[in-house]
Amino acid sequence: NPKETWTHWRETSMVTAFAIQNDFIWAGGSTGLVKWDILEDTQQRFTEADGLAGNYITCLLNDNDGRLWVGTTQGLSRLDGDNWTSWTKNDVLAGDGFTCIHVDNSGNVWIGTTGGVTRFNGSEWSSWFESDGLAGGDVSTIFSDFSDCVWIGFSSGDVSKISGSDLTTWNTNSL
């Protein structure tokens, strides 16, 4: 039996999200984002000063094009190569408190917020809110199935499904 070897990195803040991209591990926390090169055993920290929308990271996602999406409590950021781009509710998003990010089978990026859900199809942004028929505003999770339906869970326990242009909602009070 080979002996297991554990490697420890110590982050100075609470770790809230992970993503893996090639030979890098990304860890988000309450004081920014850390990129660990697992081959070179080096770390690099990113904060608002580097282009992040905020320092408190809530969720991370690598999309199909190799870009890193970073949800924060103050906005959404995307790292494309060495370039950061950031957006807030004032730009195109359903809210500023980001709770989850998901990429569907078609490559669309879905962003859950405390105000609703936003989809980026590569060139255009679309948002849905409770006033559009979503079960609520505080999105807790997003998932897509093999039929390209996008399922959205809310902190209330309710669920919405977007299938093409159809929106269906299930309320836990009606179960």
PDB file of C-alpha atoms in Angstrom:
ATOM      1  CA  ASN A   1       0.000   0.000   0.000  1.00  0.00           C
ATOM      2  CA  PRO A   2       1.489   3.326  -1.021  1.00  0.00           C
ATOM      3  CA  LYS A   3       1.520   5.919   1.721  1.00  0.00           C
ATOM      4  CA  GLU A   4      -0.787   8.862   1.090  1.00  0.00           C
ATOM      5  CA  THR A   5       0.871  12.254   0.953  1.00  0.00           C
ATOM      6  CA  TRP A   6      -1.088  15.330   1.918  1.00  0.00           C
ATOM      7  CA  THR A   7      -0.127  18.815   0.822  1.00  0.00           C
ATOM      8  CA  HIS A   8      -1.428  21.738   2.853  1.00  0.00           C
ATOM      9  CA  TRP A   9      -1.898  25.313   1.772  1.00  0.00           C
ATOM     10  CA  ARG A  10      -2.969  27.855   4.300  1.00  0.00           C
ATOM     11  CA  GLU A  11      -5.338  30.581   3.171  1.00  0.00           C
ATOM     12  CA  THR A  12      -5.659  33.625   5.404  1.00  0.00           C
ATOM     13  CA  SER A  13      -9.412  33.890   4.918  1.00  0.00           C
ATOM     14  CA  MET A  14     -12.422  31.622   4.821  1.00  0.00           C
ATOM     15  CA  VAL A  15     -12.431  29.539   1.595  1.00  0.00           C
ATOM     16  CA  THR A  16     -15.843  29.735  -0.094  1.00  0.00           C
ATOM     17  CA  ALA A  17     -15.337  28.299  -3.608  1.00  0.00           C
ATOM     18  CA  PHE A  18     -12.977  26.163  -5.709  1.00  0.00           C
ATOM     19  CA  ALA A  19     -12.356  25.710  -9.438  1.00  0.00           C
ATOM     20  CA  ILE A  20      -9.742  23.676 -11.291  1.00  0.00           C
ATOM     21  CA  GLN A  21      -8.274  24.851 -14.580  1.00  0.00           C
ATOM     22  CA  ASN A  22      -5.489  22.759 -16.133  1.00  0.00           C
ATOM     23  CA  ASP A  23      -2.597  22.851 -13.630  1.00  0.00           C
ATOM     24  CA  PHE A  24      -4.164  25.568 -11.497  1.00  0.00           C
ATOM     25  CA  ILE A  25      -6.456  25.448  -8.502  1.00  0.00           C
ATOM     26  CA  TRP A  26      -8.484  28.583  -7.885  1.00  0.00           C
ATOM     27  CA  ALA A  27      -9.728  29.252  -4.362  1.00  0.00           C
ATOM     28  CA  GLY A  28     -12.065  32.106  -3.548  1.00  0.00           C
ATOM     29  CA  GLY A  29     -12.499  33.467  -0.078  1.00  0.00           C
ATOM     30  CA  SER A  30     -13.419  36.467   1.976  1.00  0.00           C
ATOM     31  CA  THR A  31     -10.290  38.403   0.968  1.00  0.00           C
ATOM     32  CA  GLY A  32     -10.095  37.692  -2.762  1.00  0.00           C
ATOM     33  CA  LEU A  33      -9.021  34.924  -5.107  1.00  0.00           C
ATOM     34  CA  VAL A  34      -5.898  32.741  -5.003  1.00  0.00           C
ATOM     35  CA  LYS A  35      -4.446  30.900  -8.017  1.00  0.00           C
ATOM     36  CA  TRP A  36      -2.249  27.951  -7.066  1.00  0.00           C
ATOM     37  CA  ASP A  37       0.081  26.474  -9.672  1.00  0.00           C
ATOM     38  CA  ILE A  38       0.160  22.854  -8.518  1.00  0.00           C
ATOM     39  CA  LEU A  39       3.226  21.987 -10.622  1.00  0.00           C
ATOM     40  CA  GLU A  40       5.359  24.950  -9.579  1.00  0.00           C
ATOM     41  CA  ASP A  41       3.888  25.185  -6.057  1.00  0.00           C
ATOM     42  CA  THR A  42       3.386  28.951  -6.351  1.00  0.00           C
ATOM     43  CA  GLN A  43       0.421  31.164  -5.448  1.00  0.00           C
ATOM     44  CA  GLN A  44      -0.885  34.448  -6.785  1.00  0.00           C
ATOM     45  CA  ARG A  45      -3.611  36.549  -5.134  1.00  0.00           C
ATOM     46  CA  PHE A  46      -6.204  38.674  -6.979  1.00  0.00           C
ATOM     47  CA  THR A  47      -8.352  41.394  -5.372  1.00  0.00           C
ATOM     48  CA  GLU A  48     -10.449  44.389  -6.385  1.00  0.00           C
ATOM     49  CA  ALA A  49      -7.192  46.208  -7.093  1.00  0.00           C
ATOM     50  CA  ASP A  50      -6.530  43.655  -9.867  1.00  0.00           C
ATOM     51  CA  GLY A  51      -9.989  43.981 -11.427  1.00  0.00           C
ATOM     52  CA  LEU A  52     -12.319  41.757  -9.357  1.00  0.00           C
ATOM     53  CA  ALA A  53     -15.788  43.198  -8.786  1.00  0.00           C
ATOM     54  CA  GLY A  54     -15.376  42.533  -5.056  1.00  0.00           C
ATOM     55  CA  ASN A  55     -13.094  40.764  -2.608  1.00  0.00           C
ATOM     56  CA  TYR A  56     -15.636  38.373  -1.063  1.00  0.00           C
ATOM     57  CA  ILE A  57     -15.885  35.449  -3.509  1.00  0.00           C
ATOM     58  CA  THR A  58     -19.139  33.441  -3.470  1.00  0.00           C
ATOM     59  CA  CYS A  59     -18.791  31.134  -6.500  1.00  0.00           C
ATOM     60  CA  LEU A  60     -16.408  30.137  -9.308  1.00  0.00           C
ATOM     61  CA  LEU A  61     -16.822  28.519 -12.734  1.00  0.00           C
ATOM     62  CA  ASN A  62     -14.594  27.630 -15.678  1.00  0.00           C
ATOM     63  CA  ASP A  63     -16.604  27.915 -18.889  1.00  0.00           C
ATOM     64  CA  ASN A  64     -16.199  25.897 -22.096  1.00  0.00           C
ATOM     65  CA  ASP A  65     -13.821  28.524 -23.508  1.00  0.00           C
ATOM     66  CA  GLY A  66     -11.399  28.368 -20.565  1.00  0.00           C
ATOM     67  CA  ARG A  67     -12.507  31.623 -18.959  1.00  0.00           C
ATOM     68  CA  LEU A  68     -12.880  31.877 -15.198  1.00  0.00           C
ATOM     69  CA  TRP A  69     -16.128  33.411 -13.904  1.00  0.00           C
ATOM     70  CA  VAL A  70     -16.025  34.805 -10.366  1.00  0.00           C
ATOM     71  CA  GLY A  71     -19.145  35.711  -8.410  1.00  0.00           C
ATOM     72  CA  THR A  72     -18.660  38.148  -5.543  1.00  0.00           C
ATOM     73  CA  THR A  73     -20.934  39.951  -3.119  1.00  0.00           C
ATOM     74  CA  GLN A  74     -20.489  43.120  -5.202  1.00  0.00           C
ATOM     75  CA  GLY A  75     -20.612  41.919  -8.808  1.00  0.00           C
ATOM     76  CA  LEU A  76     -19.464  39.382 -11.370  1.00  0.00           C
ATOM     77  CA  SER A  77     -15.982  39.166 -12.888  1.00  0.00           C
ATOM     78  CA  ARG A  78     -14.546  37.134 -15.746  1.00  0.00           C
ATOM     79  CA  LEU A  79     -10.876  36.387 -16.369  1.00  0.00           C
ATOM     80  CA  ASP A  80     -10.102  35.880 -20.059  1.00  0.00           C
ATOM     81  CA  GLY A  81      -6.366  35.251 -20.421  1.00  0.00           C
ATOM     82  CA  ASP A  82      -4.850  38.068 -18.375  1.00  0.00           C
ATOM     83  CA  ASN A  83      -7.809  40.458 -18.691  1.00  0.00           C
ATOM     84  CA  TRP A  84     -10.516  41.005 -16.072  1.00  0.00           C
ATOM     85  CA  THR A  85     -13.989  42.249 -16.994  1.00  0.00           C
ATOM     86  CA  SER A  86     -16.563  43.017 -14.302  1.00  0.00           C
ATOM     87  CA  TRP A  87     -20.315  43.647 -14.278  1.00  0.00           C
ATOM     88  CA  THR A  88     -22.864  44.656 -11.647  1.00  0.00           C
ATOM     89  CA  LYS A  89     -26.635  44.912 -11.349  1.00  0.00           C
ATOM     90  CA  ASN A  90     -26.324  48.395 -12.844  1.00  0.00           C
ATOM     91  CA  ASP A  91     -24.842  46.877 -16.021  1.00  0.00           C
ATOM     92  CA  VAL A  92     -26.764  43.766 -17.106  1.00  0.00           C
ATOM     93  CA  LEU A  93     -27.281  41.448 -14.141  1.00  0.00           C
ATOM     94  CA  ALA A  94     -30.352  40.425 -12.123  1.00  0.00           C
ATOM     95  CA  GLY A  95     -28.657  41.354  -8.827  1.00  0.00           C
ATOM     96  CA  ASP A  96     -25.309  42.000  -7.174  1.00  0.00           C
ATOM     97  CA  GLY A  97     -25.207  39.195  -4.599  1.00  0.00           C
ATOM     98  CA  PHE A  98     -23.985  36.182  -6.576  1.00  0.00           C
ATOM     99  CA  THR A  99     -24.939  32.767  -5.301  1.00  0.00           C
ATOM    100  CA  CYS A 100     -24.046  30.327  -8.096  1.00  0.00           C
ATOM    101  CA  ILE A 101     -22.780  30.060 -11.673  1.00  0.00           C
ATOM    102  CA  HIS A 102     -23.552  27.247 -14.125  1.00  0.00           C
ATOM    103  CA  VAL A 103     -22.717  26.527 -17.779  1.00  0.00           C
ATOM    104  CA  ASP A 104     -25.375  24.586 -19.690  1.00  0.00           C
ATOM    105  CA  ASN A 105     -24.950  22.040 -22.493  1.00  0.00           C
ATOM    106  CA  SER A 106     -25.043  24.806 -25.125  1.00  0.00           C
ATOM    107  CA  GLY A 107     -22.303  26.845 -23.426  1.00  0.00           C
ATOM    108  CA  ASN A 108     -24.613  29.501 -21.978  1.00  0.00           C
ATOM    109  CA  VAL A 109     -23.460  30.840 -18.627  1.00  0.00           C
ATOM    110  CA  TRP A 110     -26.233  31.107 -16.013  1.00  0.00           C
ATOM    111  CA  ILE A 111     -25.685  33.368 -13.008  1.00  0.00           C
ATOM    112  CA  GLY A 112     -27.805  33.056  -9.870  1.00  0.00           C
ATOM    113  CA  THR A 113     -28.175  36.160  -7.725  1.00  0.00           C
ATOM    114  CA  THR A 114     -30.167  37.368  -4.756  1.00  0.00           C
ATOM    115  CA  GLY A 115     -32.423  39.196  -7.235  1.00  0.00           C
ATOM    116  CA  GLY A 116     -33.040  36.586  -9.949  1.00  0.00           C
ATOM    117  CA  VAL A 117     -31.148  34.748 -12.678  1.00  0.00           C
ATOM    118  CA  THR A 118     -29.155  36.008 -15.670  1.00  0.00           C
ATOM    119  CA  ARG A 119     -28.044  34.114 -18.792  1.00  0.00           C
ATOM    120  CA  PHE A 120     -25.089  35.088 -21.007  1.00  0.00           C
ATOM    121  CA  ASN A 121     -25.145  33.360 -24.408  1.00  0.00           C
ATOM    122  CA  GLY A 122     -21.738  34.649 -25.495  1.00  0.00           C
ATOM    123  CA  SER A 123     -22.970  37.956 -26.852  1.00  0.00           C
ATOM    124  CA  GLU A 124     -26.244  38.901 -25.117  1.00  0.00           C
ATOM    125  CA  TRP A 125     -27.481  39.031 -21.527  1.00  0.00           C
ATOM    126  CA  SER A 126     -31.016  38.023 -20.479  1.00  0.00           C
ATOM    127  CA  SER A 127     -32.458  38.195 -16.972  1.00  0.00           C
ATOM    128  CA  TRP A 128     -35.505  36.695 -15.261  1.00  0.00           C
ATOM    129  CA  PHE A 129     -37.042  37.991 -12.052  1.00  0.00           C
ATOM    130  CA  GLU A 130     -39.861  37.016  -9.726  1.00  0.00           C
ATOM    131  CA  SER A 131     -42.043  39.468 -11.658  1.00  0.00           C
ATOM    132  CA  ASP A 132     -41.388  37.348 -14.799  1.00  0.00           C
ATOM    133  CA  GLY A 133     -42.687  34.223 -13.054  1.00  0.00           C
ATOM    134  CA  LEU A 134     -39.604  32.901 -11.247  1.00  0.00           C
ATOM    135  CA  ALA A 135     -40.411  31.165  -7.977  1.00  0.00           C
ATOM    136  CA  GLY A 136     -38.445  33.810  -6.097  1.00  0.00           C
ATOM    137  CA  GLY A 137     -35.489  36.124  -6.261  1.00  0.00           C
ATOM    138  CA  ASP A 138     -32.909  34.476  -4.028  1.00  0.00           C
ATOM    139  CA  VAL A 139     -31.396  31.785  -6.286  1.00  0.00           C
ATOM    140  CA  SER A 140     -29.500  29.039  -4.443  1.00  0.00           C
ATOM    141  CA  THR A 141     -28.624  26.590  -7.257  1.00  0.00           C
ATOM    142  CA  ILE A 142     -28.807  26.143 -11.046  1.00  0.00           C
ATOM    143  CA  PHE A 143     -28.670  22.880 -13.004  1.00  0.00           C
ATOM    144  CA  SER A 144     -29.314  21.917 -16.635  1.00  0.00           C
ATOM    145  CA  ASP A 145     -30.583  18.528 -17.753  1.00  0.00           C
ATOM    146  CA  PHE A 146     -29.975  16.553 -20.948  1.00  0.00           C
ATOM    147  CA  SER A 147     -33.023  18.174 -22.584  1.00  0.00           C
ATOM    148  CA  ASP A 148     -31.420  21.639 -22.207  1.00  0.00           C
ATOM    149  CA  CYS A 149     -33.915  22.614 -19.526  1.00  0.00           C
ATOM    150  CA  VAL A 150     -32.446  24.850 -16.856  1.00  0.00           C
ATOM    151  CA  TRP A 151     -33.626  24.178 -13.297  1.00  0.00           C
ATOM    152  CA  ILE A 152     -33.353  26.952 -10.718  1.00  0.00           C
ATOM    153  CA  GLY A 153     -33.656  26.334  -6.981  1.00  0.00           C
ATOM    154  CA  PHE A 154     -34.452  29.093  -4.507  1.00  0.00           C
ATOM    155  CA  SER A 155     -33.718  29.620  -0.838  1.00  0.00           C
ATOM    156  CA  SER A 156     -37.484  29.355  -0.230  1.00  0.00           C
ATOM    157  CA  GLY A 157     -37.432  25.719  -1.399  1.00  0.00           C
ATOM    158  CA  ASP A 158     -39.326  26.568  -4.592  1.00  0.00           C
ATOM    159  CA  VAL A 159     -38.161  25.562  -8.097  1.00  0.00           C
ATOM    160  CA  SER A 160     -38.413  27.117 -11.563  1.00  0.00           C
ATOM    161  CA  LYS A 161     -37.594  25.531 -14.929  1.00  0.00           C
ATOM    162  CA  ILE A 162     -36.692  27.409 -18.109  1.00  0.00           C
ATOM    163  CA  SER A 163     -37.114  25.412 -21.309  1.00  0.00           C
ATOM    164  CA  GLY A 164     -36.599  27.557 -24.396  1.00  0.00           C
ATOM    165  CA  SER A 165     -39.024  30.441 -23.885  1.00  0.00           C
ATOM    166  CA  ASP A 166     -41.229  28.524 -21.416  1.00  0.00           C
ATOM    167  CA  LEU A 167     -40.984  29.202 -17.684  1.00  0.00           C
ATOM    168  CA  THR A 168     -42.601  26.807 -15.201  1.00  0.00           C
ATOM    169  CA  THR A 169     -42.603  27.277 -11.436  1.00  0.00           C
ATOM    170  CA  TRP A 170     -43.361  24.910  -8.572  1.00  0.00           C
ATOM    171  CA  ASN A 171     -44.141  26.366  -5.185  1.00  0.00           C
ATOM    172  CA  THR A 172     -43.467  24.183  -2.140  1.00  0.00           C
ATOM    173  CA  ASN A 173     -46.689  25.486  -0.547  1.00  0.00           C
ATOM    174  CA  SER A 174     -48.671  23.740  -3.313  1.00  0.00           C
ATOM    175  CA  LEU A 175     -47.085  20.319  -2.736  1.00  0.00           C
TER     176      LEU A 175
END
